[in-house]
Tab-separated table of C-alpha atoms in Angstrom:
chain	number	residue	atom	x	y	z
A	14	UNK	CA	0.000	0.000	0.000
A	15	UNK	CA	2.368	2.729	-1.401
A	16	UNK	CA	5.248	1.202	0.010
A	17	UNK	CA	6.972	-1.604	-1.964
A	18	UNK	CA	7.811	-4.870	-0.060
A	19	UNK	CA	11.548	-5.552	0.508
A	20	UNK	CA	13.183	-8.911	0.282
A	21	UNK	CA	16.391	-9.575	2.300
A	22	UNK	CA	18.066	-12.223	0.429
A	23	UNK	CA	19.761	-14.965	2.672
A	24	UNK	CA	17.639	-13.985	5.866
A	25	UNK	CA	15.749	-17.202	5.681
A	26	UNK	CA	12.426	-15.712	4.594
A	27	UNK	CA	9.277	-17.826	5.682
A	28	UNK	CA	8.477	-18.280	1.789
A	29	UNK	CA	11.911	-19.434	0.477
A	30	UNK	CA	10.137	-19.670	-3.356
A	31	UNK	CA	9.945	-15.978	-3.465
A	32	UNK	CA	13.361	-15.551	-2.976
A	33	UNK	CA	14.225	-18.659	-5.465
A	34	UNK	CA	11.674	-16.803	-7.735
A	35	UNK	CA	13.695	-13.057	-7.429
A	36	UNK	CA	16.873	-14.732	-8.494
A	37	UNK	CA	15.697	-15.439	-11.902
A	38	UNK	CA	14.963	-11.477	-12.515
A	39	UNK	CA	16.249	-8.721	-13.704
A	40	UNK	CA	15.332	-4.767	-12.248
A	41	UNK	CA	13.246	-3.614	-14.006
A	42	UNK	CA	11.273	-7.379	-14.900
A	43	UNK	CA	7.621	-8.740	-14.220
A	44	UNK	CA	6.600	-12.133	-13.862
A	45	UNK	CA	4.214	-15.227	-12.882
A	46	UNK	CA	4.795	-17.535	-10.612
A	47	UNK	CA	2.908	-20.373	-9.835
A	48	UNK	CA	3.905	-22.338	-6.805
A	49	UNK	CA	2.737	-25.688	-5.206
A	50	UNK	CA	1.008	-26.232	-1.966
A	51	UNK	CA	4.191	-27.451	-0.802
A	52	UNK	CA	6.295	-24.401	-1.595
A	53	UNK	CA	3.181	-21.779	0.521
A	54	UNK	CA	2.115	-23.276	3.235
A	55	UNK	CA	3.214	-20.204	5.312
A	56	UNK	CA	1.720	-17.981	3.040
A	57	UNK	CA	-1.281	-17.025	5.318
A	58	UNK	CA	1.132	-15.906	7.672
A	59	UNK	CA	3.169	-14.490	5.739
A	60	UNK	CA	0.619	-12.124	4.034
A	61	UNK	CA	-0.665	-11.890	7.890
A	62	UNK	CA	2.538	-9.610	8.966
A	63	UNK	CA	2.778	-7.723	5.496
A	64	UNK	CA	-0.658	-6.432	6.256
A	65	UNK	CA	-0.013	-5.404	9.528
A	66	UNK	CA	3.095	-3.475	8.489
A	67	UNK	CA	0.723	-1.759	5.867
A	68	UNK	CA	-1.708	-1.109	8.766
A	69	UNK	CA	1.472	0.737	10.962
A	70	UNK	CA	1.189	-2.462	13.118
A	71	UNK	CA	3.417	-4.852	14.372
A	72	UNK	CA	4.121	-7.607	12.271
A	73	UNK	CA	5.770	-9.907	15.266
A	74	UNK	CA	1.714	-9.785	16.307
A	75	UNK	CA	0.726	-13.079	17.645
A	76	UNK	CA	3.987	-14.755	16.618
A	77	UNK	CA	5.964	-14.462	19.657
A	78	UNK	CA	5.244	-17.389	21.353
A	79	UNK	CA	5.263	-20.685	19.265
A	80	UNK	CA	6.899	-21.573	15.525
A	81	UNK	CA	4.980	-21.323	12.564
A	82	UNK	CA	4.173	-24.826	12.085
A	83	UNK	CA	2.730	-24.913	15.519
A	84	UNK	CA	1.018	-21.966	14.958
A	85	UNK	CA	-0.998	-23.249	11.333
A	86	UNK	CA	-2.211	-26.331	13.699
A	87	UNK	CA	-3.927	-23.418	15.805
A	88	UNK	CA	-7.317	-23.432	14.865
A	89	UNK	CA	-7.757	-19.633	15.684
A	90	UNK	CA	-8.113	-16.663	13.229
A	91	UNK	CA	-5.464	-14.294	11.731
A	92	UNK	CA	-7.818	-11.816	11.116
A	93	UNK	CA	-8.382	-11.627	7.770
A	94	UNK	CA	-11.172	-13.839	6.558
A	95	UNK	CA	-9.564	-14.941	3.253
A	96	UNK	CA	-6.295	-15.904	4.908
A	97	UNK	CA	-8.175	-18.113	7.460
A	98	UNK	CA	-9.757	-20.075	4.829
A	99	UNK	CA	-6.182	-19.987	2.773
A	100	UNK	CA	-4.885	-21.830	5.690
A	101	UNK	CA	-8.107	-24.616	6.521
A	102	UNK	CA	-7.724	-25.145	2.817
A	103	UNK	CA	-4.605	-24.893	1.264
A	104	UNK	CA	-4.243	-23.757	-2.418
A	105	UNK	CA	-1.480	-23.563	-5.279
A	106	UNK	CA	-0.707	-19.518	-5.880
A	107	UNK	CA	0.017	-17.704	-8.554
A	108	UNK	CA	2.268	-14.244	-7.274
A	109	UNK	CA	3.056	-11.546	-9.850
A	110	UNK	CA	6.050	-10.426	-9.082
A	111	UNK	CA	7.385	-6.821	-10.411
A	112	UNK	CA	11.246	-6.189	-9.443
A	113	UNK	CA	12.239	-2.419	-9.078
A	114	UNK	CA	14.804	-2.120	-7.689
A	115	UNK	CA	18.149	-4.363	-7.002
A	116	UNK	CA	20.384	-3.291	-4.006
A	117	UNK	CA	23.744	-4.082	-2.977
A	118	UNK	CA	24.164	-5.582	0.583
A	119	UNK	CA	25.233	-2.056	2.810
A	120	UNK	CA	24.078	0.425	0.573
A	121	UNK	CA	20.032	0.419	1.750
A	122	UNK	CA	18.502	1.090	5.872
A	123	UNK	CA	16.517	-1.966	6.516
A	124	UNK	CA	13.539	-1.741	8.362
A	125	UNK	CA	13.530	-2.420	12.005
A	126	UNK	CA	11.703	-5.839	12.129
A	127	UNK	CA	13.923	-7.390	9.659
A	128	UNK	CA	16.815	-6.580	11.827
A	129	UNK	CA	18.979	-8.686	13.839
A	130	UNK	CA	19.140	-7.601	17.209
A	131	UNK	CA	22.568	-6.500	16.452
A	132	UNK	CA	21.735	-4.985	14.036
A	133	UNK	CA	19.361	-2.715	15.665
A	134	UNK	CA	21.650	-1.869	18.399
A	135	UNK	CA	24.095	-0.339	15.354
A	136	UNK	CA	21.320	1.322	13.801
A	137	UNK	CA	19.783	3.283	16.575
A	138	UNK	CA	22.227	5.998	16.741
A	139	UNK	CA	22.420	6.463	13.059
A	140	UNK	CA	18.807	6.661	12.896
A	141	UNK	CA	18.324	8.946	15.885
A	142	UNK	CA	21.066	11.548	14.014
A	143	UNK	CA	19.307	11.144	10.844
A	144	UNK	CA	16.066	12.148	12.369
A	145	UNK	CA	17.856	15.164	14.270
A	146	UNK	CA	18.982	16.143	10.921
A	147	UNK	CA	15.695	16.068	9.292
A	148	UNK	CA	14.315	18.180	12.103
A	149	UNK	CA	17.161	20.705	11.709
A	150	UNK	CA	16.174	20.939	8.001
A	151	UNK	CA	12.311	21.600	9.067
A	152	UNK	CA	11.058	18.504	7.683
A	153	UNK	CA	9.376	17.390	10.677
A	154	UNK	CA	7.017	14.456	9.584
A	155	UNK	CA	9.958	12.947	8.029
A	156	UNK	CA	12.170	13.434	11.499
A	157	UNK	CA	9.500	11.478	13.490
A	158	UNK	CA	9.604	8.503	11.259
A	159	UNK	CA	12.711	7.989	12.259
A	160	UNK	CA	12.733	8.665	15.625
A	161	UNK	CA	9.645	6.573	15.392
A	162	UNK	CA	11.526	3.557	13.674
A	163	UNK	CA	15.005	3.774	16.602
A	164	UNK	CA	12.274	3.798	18.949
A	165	UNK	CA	10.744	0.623	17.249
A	166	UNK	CA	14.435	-1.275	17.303
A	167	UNK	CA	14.798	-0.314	21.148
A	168	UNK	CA	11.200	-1.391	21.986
A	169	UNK	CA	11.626	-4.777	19.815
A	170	UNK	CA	15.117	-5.770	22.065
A	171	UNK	CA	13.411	-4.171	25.531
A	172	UNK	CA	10.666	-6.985	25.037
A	173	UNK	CA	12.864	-9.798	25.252
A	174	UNK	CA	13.999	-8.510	28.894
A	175	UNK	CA	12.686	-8.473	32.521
A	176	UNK	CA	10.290	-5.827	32.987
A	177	UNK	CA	13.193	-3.801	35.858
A	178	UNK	CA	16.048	-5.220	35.307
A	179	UNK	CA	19.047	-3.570	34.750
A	180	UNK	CA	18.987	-4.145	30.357
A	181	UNK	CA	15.816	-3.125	30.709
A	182	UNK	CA	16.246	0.102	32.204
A	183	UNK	CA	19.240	0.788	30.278
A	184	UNK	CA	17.265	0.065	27.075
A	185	UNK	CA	14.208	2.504	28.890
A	186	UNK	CA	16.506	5.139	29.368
A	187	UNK	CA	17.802	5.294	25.468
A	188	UNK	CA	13.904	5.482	24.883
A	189	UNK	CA	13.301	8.391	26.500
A	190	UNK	CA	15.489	10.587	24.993
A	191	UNK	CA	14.085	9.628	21.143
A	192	UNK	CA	10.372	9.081	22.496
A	193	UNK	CA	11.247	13.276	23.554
A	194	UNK	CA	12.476	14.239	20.305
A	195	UNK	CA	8.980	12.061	18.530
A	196	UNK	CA	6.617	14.439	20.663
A	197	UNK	CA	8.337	17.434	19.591
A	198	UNK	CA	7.626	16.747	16.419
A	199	UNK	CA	4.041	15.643	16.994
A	200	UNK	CA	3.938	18.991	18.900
A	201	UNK	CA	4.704	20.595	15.723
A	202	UNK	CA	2.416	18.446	13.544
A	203	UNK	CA	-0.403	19.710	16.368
A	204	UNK	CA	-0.539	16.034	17.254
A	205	UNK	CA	-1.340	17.014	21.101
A	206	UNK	CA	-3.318	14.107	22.464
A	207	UNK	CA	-0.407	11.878	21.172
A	208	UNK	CA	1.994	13.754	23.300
A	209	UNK	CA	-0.123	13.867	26.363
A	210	UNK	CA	-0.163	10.141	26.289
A	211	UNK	CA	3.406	9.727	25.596
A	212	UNK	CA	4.643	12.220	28.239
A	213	UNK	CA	2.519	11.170	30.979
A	214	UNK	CA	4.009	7.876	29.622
A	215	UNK	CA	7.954	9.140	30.689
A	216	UNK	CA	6.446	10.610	34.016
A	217	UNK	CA	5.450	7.733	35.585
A	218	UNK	CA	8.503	6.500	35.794
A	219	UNK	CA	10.784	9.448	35.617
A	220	UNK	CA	8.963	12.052	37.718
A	221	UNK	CA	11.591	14.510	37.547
A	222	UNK	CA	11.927	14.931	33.190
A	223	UNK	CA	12.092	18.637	33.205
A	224	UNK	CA	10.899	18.400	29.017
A	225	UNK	CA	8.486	15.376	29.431
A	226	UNK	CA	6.593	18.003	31.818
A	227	UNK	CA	7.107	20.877	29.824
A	228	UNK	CA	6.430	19.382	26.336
A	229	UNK	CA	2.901	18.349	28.381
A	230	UNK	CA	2.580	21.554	29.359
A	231	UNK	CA	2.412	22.662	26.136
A	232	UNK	CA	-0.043	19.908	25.246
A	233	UNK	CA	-2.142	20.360	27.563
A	234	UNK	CA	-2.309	24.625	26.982
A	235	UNK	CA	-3.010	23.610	23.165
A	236	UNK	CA	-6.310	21.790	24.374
A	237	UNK	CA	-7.257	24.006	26.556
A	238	UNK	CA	-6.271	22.258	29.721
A	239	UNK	CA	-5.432	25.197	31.641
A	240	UNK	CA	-4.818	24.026	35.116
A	241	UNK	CA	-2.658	20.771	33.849
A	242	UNK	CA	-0.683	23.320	31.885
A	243	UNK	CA	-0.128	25.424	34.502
A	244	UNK	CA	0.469	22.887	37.065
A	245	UNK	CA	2.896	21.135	34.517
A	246	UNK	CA	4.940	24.159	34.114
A	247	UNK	CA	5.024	24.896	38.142
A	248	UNK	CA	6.524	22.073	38.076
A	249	UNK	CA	9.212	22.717	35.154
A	250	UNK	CA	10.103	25.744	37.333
A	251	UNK	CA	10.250	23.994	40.280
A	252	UNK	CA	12.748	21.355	38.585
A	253	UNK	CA	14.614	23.470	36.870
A	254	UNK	CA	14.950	27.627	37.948
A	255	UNK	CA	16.662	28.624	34.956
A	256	UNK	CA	13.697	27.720	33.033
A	257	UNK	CA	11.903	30.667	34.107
A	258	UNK	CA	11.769	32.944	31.519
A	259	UNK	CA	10.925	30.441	28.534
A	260	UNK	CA	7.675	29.376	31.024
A	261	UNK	CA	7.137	32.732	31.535
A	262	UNK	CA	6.577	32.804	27.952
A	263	UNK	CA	4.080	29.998	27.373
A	264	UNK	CA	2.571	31.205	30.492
A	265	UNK	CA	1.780	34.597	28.153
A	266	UNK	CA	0.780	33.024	25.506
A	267	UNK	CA	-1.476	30.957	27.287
A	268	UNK	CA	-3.044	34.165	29.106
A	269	UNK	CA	-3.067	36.032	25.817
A	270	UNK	CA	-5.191	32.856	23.980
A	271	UNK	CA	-8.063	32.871	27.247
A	272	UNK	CA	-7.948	36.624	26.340
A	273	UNK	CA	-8.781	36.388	22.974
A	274	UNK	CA	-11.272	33.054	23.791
A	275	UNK	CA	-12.543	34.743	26.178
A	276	UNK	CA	-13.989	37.462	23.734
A	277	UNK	CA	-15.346	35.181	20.914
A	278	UNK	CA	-17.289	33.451	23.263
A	279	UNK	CA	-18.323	37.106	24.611
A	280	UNK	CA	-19.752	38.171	21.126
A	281	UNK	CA	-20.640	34.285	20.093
A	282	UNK	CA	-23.087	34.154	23.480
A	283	UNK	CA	-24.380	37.875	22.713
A	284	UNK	CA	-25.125	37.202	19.534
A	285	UNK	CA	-27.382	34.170	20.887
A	286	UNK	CA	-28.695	35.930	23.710
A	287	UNK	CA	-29.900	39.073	21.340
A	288	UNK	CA	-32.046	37.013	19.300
């Protein structure tokens, strides 16, 4: 869905025919394929986690816990009606296949859930600069994709520790820092519920992030919660002293948007009243 799929060759993908199939093209080249029942067993899975990546979810959902083969034995669905009769009844496919591009291993930024865990570990501070110098640039939208997709790697390896321990902290706390720089951006792209949630998020288990508590601030004064905002940036000044005159600020421009609200609704209610 606007993005084309890519194929890692030599990452054992689930459907090894595909990749069989790709090594007979050219860029460039469209063709048919028909395969045997043998050769797509997996496909119902497969086609399971290419829509979720469409849909912006994960495509590890519901594959966590038990191997493939275990998993088509499962009589439960997959979600998608025509994949769960795909898999009670299995069925030779015929995949058009359309190459456009051809790559060279190093010179493309694979996405983060076809990354070894290694690999995500390198890839995190190259991504978190890139998206810095996006932001510089003023393309914002772009910056919190990838501050969006380091996040993503650093989720992905903090789920595969203990909830606490010390990895899992350590993981937490390079997080927080890019989960910071994403609701900037979203504060930008006037995305303010999405930062309230992501904040509050930070402050429950770092009560004393001076910008998790002011970026909320500013959330919260967007939407017109006035007491959170203020209370949020009491709190900013409270943390942090120096911090005064940039609250004093918002503080204004708070004050000066009740001001000019508080006249609309003046005239709106007058207006109502004089009929």
């Amino acid at each position: 869905r606007g993005k084309p799929m890519e194929l890692i060759a030599g990452k054992k993908f689930k459907l090894p025919v595909w990749e069989a199939a790709l090594r007979t093209m050219r860029a460039g080249e469209r063709a048919r394929f028909r395969c045997d029942v043998k050769h797509v067993v997996l496909y119902p899975l497969v086609a399971k986690s290419l829509r979720n990546i469409a849909a912006g979810k994960d495509p590890l959902e519901g594959q966590r816990h038990c191997c493939s083969v275990a998993q088509l034995h499962e009589h439960y669905s997959l979600g998608y009606a025509d994949l769960d009769e795909l898999q009670k009844n299995p069925q030779p496919l015929i995949f058009d296949i359309e190459v456009l591009k051809v790559e060279a291993p190093g010179s493309y930024q694979q996405d983060p859930w076809a990354m070894t865990d290694e690999e995500k570990l390198q890839a995190v501070p190259l991504i978190h600069k890139e998206g810095n110098e996006l932001y510089r640039q003023g393309k914002v939208q772009e910056a919190a994709a990838k501050y969006y997709d380091a996040i993503a790697c650093l989720k992905n390896l903090q789920m595969k520790e203990q909830p606490g321990s010390p990895d899992w902290i350590e993981l937490d706390q390079k997080i927080t820092p890019l989960l910071l720089n994403y609701c900037q951006c979203k504060l930008q792209c006037e995305e303010y519920y999405e930062v309230l949630d992501h904040c509050s998020s930070i402050l429950n288990k770092y009560e004393d992030n001076v910008k998790a508590y002011f970026k909320r601030g500013k959330a919260h004064a967007a939407v017109w919660n006035v007491a959170e905002a203020q209370a949020d940036f009491a709190k900013v000044l409270a943390l942090d002293p120096s911090l005064r005159p940039v609250v004093a600020k918002e503080l204004r421009s708070l004050e000066a948007r009740l001001r000019e609200k508080d006249a609309e609704d003046k005239i709106r209610f007058k207006g109502i009243f004089s009929q």
